[in-house]
PDB file of C-alpha atoms in Angstrom:
ATOM      1  CA  ARG A   1       0.113   0.001   0.023  1.00  0.00           C
ATOM      2  CA  GLU A   2       2.707   2.609   0.784  1.00  0.00           C
ATOM      3  CA  VAL A   3       3.991   1.750  -2.005  1.00  0.00           C
ATOM      4  CA  MET A   4       1.381   1.732  -4.287  1.00  0.00           C
ATOM      5  CA  ILE A   5       0.720   5.142  -2.457  1.00  0.00           C
ATOM      6  CA  LYS A   6       4.283   6.602  -2.764  1.00  0.00           C
ATOM      7  CA  ILE A   7       4.018   5.433  -7.276  1.00  0.00           C
ATOM      8  CA  GLY A   8       1.052   7.560  -7.551  1.00  0.00           C
ATOM      9  CA  ALA A   9       2.549  10.790  -5.855  1.00  0.00           C
ATOM     10  CA  LEU A  10       5.513  10.170  -8.107  1.00  0.00           C
ATOM     11  CA  PHE A  11       2.678   9.979 -11.687  1.00  0.00           C
ATOM     12  CA  ILE A  12       0.800  12.926 -10.499  1.00  0.00           C
ATOM     13  CA  LEU A  13       4.522  14.877  -9.507  1.00  0.00           C
ATOM     14  CA  THR A  14       5.576  13.303 -12.977  1.00  0.00           C
ATOM     15  CA  MET A  15       1.777  15.273 -15.023  1.00  0.00           C
ATOM     16  CA  VAL A  16       2.143  18.473 -13.418  1.00  0.00           C
ATOM     17  CA  LEU A  17       5.860  18.968 -14.415  1.00  0.00           C
ATOM     18  CA  PHE A  18       4.771  17.385 -18.545  1.00  0.00           C
ATOM     19  CA  ALA A  19       1.606  19.920 -18.025  1.00  0.00           C
ATOM     20  CA  THR A  20       3.885  23.361 -16.936  1.00  0.00           C
ATOM     21  CA  ALA A  21       6.397  22.594 -18.391  1.00  0.00           C
ATOM     22  CA  SER A  22       7.602  25.180 -21.397  1.00  0.00           C
ATOM     23  CA  ASP A  23       7.546  24.659 -25.587  1.00  0.00           C
ATOM     24  CA  GLY A  24      11.495  24.632 -25.494  1.00  0.00           C
ATOM     25  CA  PHE A  25      11.755  21.434 -22.875  1.00  0.00           C
ATOM     26  CA  PHE A  26       9.236  19.121 -25.818  1.00  0.00           C
ATOM     27  CA  TYR A  27      11.414  20.426 -28.994  1.00  0.00           C
ATOM     28  CA  ARG A  28      14.716  19.708 -27.043  1.00  0.00           C
ATOM     29  CA  LEU A  29      13.042  16.058 -26.155  1.00  0.00           C
ATOM     30  CA  ASN A  30      11.710  15.694 -29.530  1.00  0.00           C
ATOM     31  CA  GLU A  31      14.466  16.732 -31.534  1.00  0.00           C
ATOM     32  CA  GLY A  32      17.174  13.729 -28.646  1.00  0.00           C
ATOM     33  CA  LEU A  33      14.697  11.422 -29.884  1.00  0.00           C
ATOM     34  CA  ASP A  34      16.795  11.707 -33.398  1.00  0.00           C
ATOM     35  CA  PHE A  35      19.673  11.437 -33.354  1.00  0.00           C
ATOM     36  CA  SER A  36      19.884  11.846 -37.054  1.00  0.00           C
ATOM     37  CA  THR A  37      18.119  15.174 -37.420  1.00  0.00           C
ATOM     38  CA  SER A  38      19.612  16.576 -33.679  1.00  0.00           C
ATOM     39  CA  THR A  39      21.666  19.206 -34.209  1.00  0.00           C
ATOM     40  CA  SER A  40      23.262  19.010 -30.468  1.00  0.00           C
ATOM     41  CA  PHE A  41      24.438  15.498 -30.848  1.00  0.00           C
ATOM     42  CA  GLN A  42      25.503  16.353 -34.544  1.00  0.00           C
ATOM     43  CA  GLY A  43      27.601  18.975 -32.638  1.00  0.00           C
ATOM     44  CA  HIS A  44      29.222  16.566 -30.467  1.00  0.00           C
ATOM     45  CA  VAL A  45      30.112  13.945 -32.543  1.00  0.00           C
ATOM     46  CA  GLN A  46      32.038  16.610 -34.837  1.00  0.00           C
ATOM     47  CA  GLN A  47      33.365  17.650 -32.049  1.00  0.00           C
ATOM     48  CA  TRP A  48      34.384  14.211 -31.100  1.00  0.00           C
ATOM     49  CA  ASP A  49      35.723  14.098 -34.387  1.00  0.00           C
ATOM     50  CA  GLU A  50      38.010  16.752 -34.125  1.00  0.00           C
ATOM     51  CA  ALA A  51      39.201  15.438 -30.586  1.00  0.00           C
ATOM     52  CA  VAL A  52      39.701  12.218 -32.065  1.00  0.00           C
ATOM     53  CA  GLU A  53      42.168  13.322 -34.555  1.00  0.00           C
ATOM     54  CA  SER A  54      44.612  15.322 -32.272  1.00  0.00           C
ATOM     55  CA  ILE A  55      44.272  12.614 -29.851  1.00  0.00           C
ATOM     56  CA  THR A  56      45.714  10.180 -32.683  1.00  0.00           C
ATOM     57  CA  ASP A  57      48.708  12.607 -32.933  1.00  0.00           C
ATOM     58  CA  SER A  58      49.466  12.586 -29.417  1.00  0.00           C
ATOM     59  CA  LEU A  59      48.621   8.979 -28.091  1.00  0.00           C
ATOM     60  CA  ILE A  60      50.284   7.607 -25.270  1.00  0.00           C
ATOM     61  CA  LEU A  61      50.723  10.945 -22.781  1.00  0.00           C
ATOM     62  CA  GLY A  62      48.346  13.449 -24.740  1.00  0.00           C
ATOM     63  CA  TRP A  63      48.883  17.455 -25.837  1.00  0.00           C
ATOM     64  CA  GLY A  64      48.654  18.602 -22.246  1.00  0.00           C
ATOM     65  CA  THR A  65      46.134  21.819 -22.027  1.00  0.00           C
ATOM     66  CA  GLN A  66      47.680  23.289 -25.329  1.00  0.00           C
ATOM     67  CA  LYS A  67      44.772  25.970 -24.868  1.00  0.00           C
ATOM     68  CA  HIS A  68      46.015  28.036 -27.361  1.00  0.00           C
ATOM     69  CA  THR A  69      46.100  25.936 -29.539  1.00  0.00           C
ATOM     70  CA  MET A  70      42.858  23.667 -28.850  1.00  0.00           C
ATOM     71  CA  THR A  71      39.614  24.082 -27.654  1.00  0.00           C
ATOM     72  CA  THR A  72      38.102  22.701 -24.117  1.00  0.00           C
ATOM     73  CA  ILE A  73      34.832  21.928 -26.004  1.00  0.00           C
ATOM     74  CA  VAL A  74      34.437  18.606 -26.896  1.00  0.00           C
ATOM     75  CA  ASP A  75      31.274  17.522 -24.432  1.00  0.00           C
ATOM     76  CA  ASN A  76      33.299  13.995 -24.002  1.00  0.00           C
ATOM     77  CA  GLU A  77      35.463  13.307 -20.715  1.00  0.00           C
ATOM     78  CA  TYR A  78      36.683  10.627 -22.250  1.00  0.00           C
ATOM     79  CA  ALA A  79      38.004  12.285 -25.417  1.00  0.00           C
ATOM     80  CA  LEU A  80      39.114  15.066 -23.443  1.00  0.00           C
ATOM     81  CA  HIS A  81      41.321  13.082 -21.022  1.00  0.00           C
ATOM     82  CA  ALA A  82      42.577  11.113 -23.760  1.00  0.00           C
ATOM     83  CA  ARG A  83      43.345  14.458 -25.410  1.00  0.00           C
ATOM     84  CA  ARG A  84      45.145  16.342 -22.593  1.00  0.00           C
ATOM     85  CA  TYR A  85      46.225  12.910 -21.199  1.00  0.00           C
ATOM     86  CA  GLY A  86      46.999  10.594 -23.414  1.00  0.00           C
ATOM     87  CA  VAL A  87      45.941   7.325 -22.886  1.00  0.00           C
ATOM     88  CA  VAL A  88      47.806   6.831 -20.022  1.00  0.00           C
ATOM     89  CA  GLY A  89      46.453   9.792 -18.415  1.00  0.00           C
ATOM     90  CA  LEU A  90      42.957   8.512 -19.044  1.00  0.00           C
ATOM     91  CA  ALA A  91      43.846   5.459 -17.723  1.00  0.00           C
ATOM     92  CA  ILE A  92      44.439   7.000 -14.543  1.00  0.00           C
ATOM     93  CA  TYR A  93      41.374   9.348 -14.355  1.00  0.00           C
ATOM     94  CA  LEU A  94      39.265   5.807 -14.898  1.00  0.00           C
ATOM     95  CA  SER A  95      41.153   4.550 -12.310  1.00  0.00           C
ATOM     96  CA  PHE A  96      40.208   6.926 -10.252  1.00  0.00           C
ATOM     97  CA  PHE A  97      35.953   5.715 -10.489  1.00  0.00           C
ATOM     98  CA  LEU A  98      36.529   2.283 -11.039  1.00  0.00           C
ATOM     99  CA  LEU A  99      38.983   0.795  -8.534  1.00  0.00           C
ATOM    100  CA  PRO A 100      36.462   1.787  -5.723  1.00  0.00           C
ATOM    101  CA  PHE A 101      33.870   0.301  -7.400  1.00  0.00           C
ATOM    102  CA  VAL A 102      35.201  -2.613  -8.201  1.00  0.00           C
ATOM    103  CA  GLN A 103      36.282  -3.284  -4.846  1.00  0.00           C
ATOM    104  CA  GLY A 104      32.700  -2.241  -3.295  1.00  0.00           C
ATOM    105  CA  ILE A 105      31.629  -4.679  -5.282  1.00  0.00           C
ATOM    106  CA  LYS A 106      33.976  -7.473  -3.975  1.00  0.00           C
ATOM    107  CA  THR A 107      32.903  -6.577  -0.830  1.00  0.00           C
ATOM    108  CA  LEU A 108      30.214  -6.449  -0.965  1.00  0.00           C
ATOM    109  CA  ARG A 109      30.019  -9.466  -2.848  1.00  0.00           C
ATOM    110  CA  GLN A 110      31.544 -11.185  -0.253  1.00  0.00           C
ATOM    111  CA  ARG A 111      29.719  -9.661   2.641  1.00  0.00           C
ATOM    112  CA  ARG A 112      26.927 -11.362   1.517  1.00  0.00           C
ATOM    113  CA  LYS A 113      28.214 -14.932   0.575  1.00  0.00           C
ATOM    114  CA  LEU A 114      28.900 -14.590   4.558  1.00  0.00           C
ATOM    115  CA  SER A 115      25.866 -13.823   5.725  1.00  0.00           C
ATOM    116  CA  VAL A 116      23.794 -16.761   6.763  1.00  0.00           C
ATOM    117  CA  GLN A 117      20.679 -14.874   6.862  1.00  0.00           C
ATOM    118  CA  PRO A 118      19.391 -11.591   4.644  1.00  0.00           C
ATOM    119  CA  THR A 119      20.961  -8.638   6.917  1.00  0.00           C
ATOM    120  CA  THR A 120      20.728  -4.618   6.633  1.00  0.00           C
ATOM    121  CA  LEU A 121      23.941  -3.384   5.210  1.00  0.00           C
ATOM    122  CA  GLN A 122      25.774  -1.083   7.622  1.00  0.00           C
ATOM    123  CA  MET A 123      26.394   2.864   6.392  1.00  0.00           C
ATOM    124  CA  PRO A 124      29.578   1.696   4.878  1.00  0.00           C
ATOM    125  CA  GLU A 125      28.196  -0.568   3.181  1.00  0.00           C
ATOM    126  CA  LYS A 126      25.244   1.383   2.117  1.00  0.00           C
ATOM    127  CA  PHE A 127      27.428   3.340   0.140  1.00  0.00           C
ATOM    128  CA  MET A 128      29.369   1.563  -2.526  1.00  0.00           C
ATOM    129  CA  ALA A 129      26.316   0.472  -3.217  1.00  0.00           C
ATOM    130  CA  ALA A 130      24.652   3.503  -3.962  1.00  0.00           C
ATOM    131  CA  TYR A 131      28.144   4.343  -5.541  1.00  0.00           C
ATOM    132  CA  VAL A 132      28.146   0.941  -7.185  1.00  0.00           C
ATOM    133  CA  ALA A 133      24.885   1.702  -8.481  1.00  0.00           C
ATOM    134  CA  VAL A 134      25.533   5.465  -9.232  1.00  0.00           C
ATOM    135  CA  LEU A 135      28.890   4.593 -11.553  1.00  0.00           C
ATOM    136  CA  PRO A 136      27.302   3.453 -14.960  1.00  0.00           C
ATOM    137  CA  SER A 137      25.093   5.934 -15.718  1.00  0.00           C
ATOM    138  CA  ILE A 138      28.291   8.701 -15.122  1.00  0.00           C
ATOM    139  CA  PHE A 139      29.736   6.728 -17.082  1.00  0.00           C
ATOM    140  CA  VAL A 140      26.704   7.555 -19.322  1.00  0.00           C
ATOM    141  CA  TYR A 141      26.345  11.017 -18.270  1.00  0.00           C
ATOM    142  CA  ILE A 142      30.280  11.842 -19.237  1.00  0.00           C
ATOM    143  CA  PHE A 143      29.856  11.149 -23.134  1.00  0.00           C
ATOM    144  CA  MET A 144      27.605  13.741 -23.601  1.00  0.00           C
ATOM    145  CA  ALA A 145      29.398  16.328 -20.791  1.00  0.00           C
ATOM    146  CA  GLY A 146      32.047  17.082 -17.973  1.00  0.00           C
ATOM    147  CA  ILE A 147      31.190  15.596 -14.780  1.00  0.00           C
ATOM    148  CA  PHE A 148      34.182  18.173 -13.670  1.00  0.00           C
ATOM    149  CA  TYR A 149      32.691  20.815 -15.391  1.00  0.00           C
ATOM    150  CA  ASN A 150      29.367  20.493 -13.661  1.00  0.00           C
ATOM    151  CA  LEU A 151      30.500  21.614 -10.279  1.00  0.00           C
ATOM    152  CA  GLN A 152      27.079  21.147  -8.256  1.00  0.00           C
ATOM    153  CA  LEU A 153      27.294  16.834  -9.504  1.00  0.00           C
ATOM    154  CA  MET A 154      30.875  17.028  -9.048  1.00  0.00           C
ATOM    155  CA  THR A 155      31.342  18.070  -5.814  1.00  0.00           C
ATOM    156  CA  ILE A 156      28.580  15.544  -4.522  1.00  0.00           C
ATOM    157  CA  PHE A 157      30.525  12.667  -6.569  1.00  0.00           C
ATOM    158  CA  SER A 158      33.741  13.064  -4.974  1.00  0.00           C
ATOM    159  CA  ILE A 159      32.295  13.230  -1.182  1.00  0.00           C
ATOM    160  CA  SER A 160      30.584  10.372  -2.393  1.00  0.00           C
ATOM    161  CA  ILE A 161      34.142   8.332  -3.899  1.00  0.00           C
ATOM    162  CA  GLY A 162      35.389   9.557  -0.712  1.00  0.00           C
ATOM    163  CA  LEU A 163      32.589   8.379   1.720  1.00  0.00           C
ATOM    164  CA  VAL A 164      33.353   4.446  -0.832  1.00  0.00           C
ATOM    165  CA  TYR A 165      37.217   5.161  -0.364  1.00  0.00           C
ATOM    166  CA  ASN A 166      37.101   5.598   2.965  1.00  0.00           C
ATOM    167  CA  ALA A 167      34.354   2.697   3.879  1.00  0.00           C
ATOM    168  CA  LEU A 168      37.053   0.947   2.072  1.00  0.00           C
ATOM    169  CA  LYS A 169      39.577   1.812   4.089  1.00  0.00           C
ATOM    170  CA  LYS A 170      38.113   0.764   7.080  1.00  0.00           C
ATOM    171  CA  GLU A 171      36.433  -3.216   6.131  1.00  0.00           C
ATOM    172  CA  GLN A 172      39.876  -4.054   3.900  1.00  0.00           C
ATOM    173  CA  GLY A 173      43.056  -2.121   5.664  1.00  0.00           C
ATOM    174  CA  LEU A 174      43.571   1.062   2.380  1.00  0.00           C
TER     175      LEU A 174
END
């Protein structure tokens, strides 16, 4: 019953938001559903093509910031880091995200195997579980934008990474 009330409230909230949304919202929504005619998506692809061209010129260590010759507008954080810091820098960048993700999955699986009965997660394990659940969506987001340029999102995500590292440190002595 409680779940149905929450689902109903979310449905009503969604309907109110759609009813009060501007025409610009619906234009962007329709444009985003057809990549072949989406000017936004086509612009992203054009910027990626330019970035890939410069990445191949200096694949291993990248170009550095090169602000006087290259734009920072790539709209793909993977391409931006690969262009600036090469494959080496991209691997280091991704390791900041992936190491706590992999360790979190290992810790949660180990905890599940050790428990005979279903138990509630302790707070550090909840942080790990939340991080493991959210990271794939962040990786998708980074394809079309940059998490480091969205200050509100990066602040929240940095805090969550710190909480996960701290939880892993306490859990595994890292």
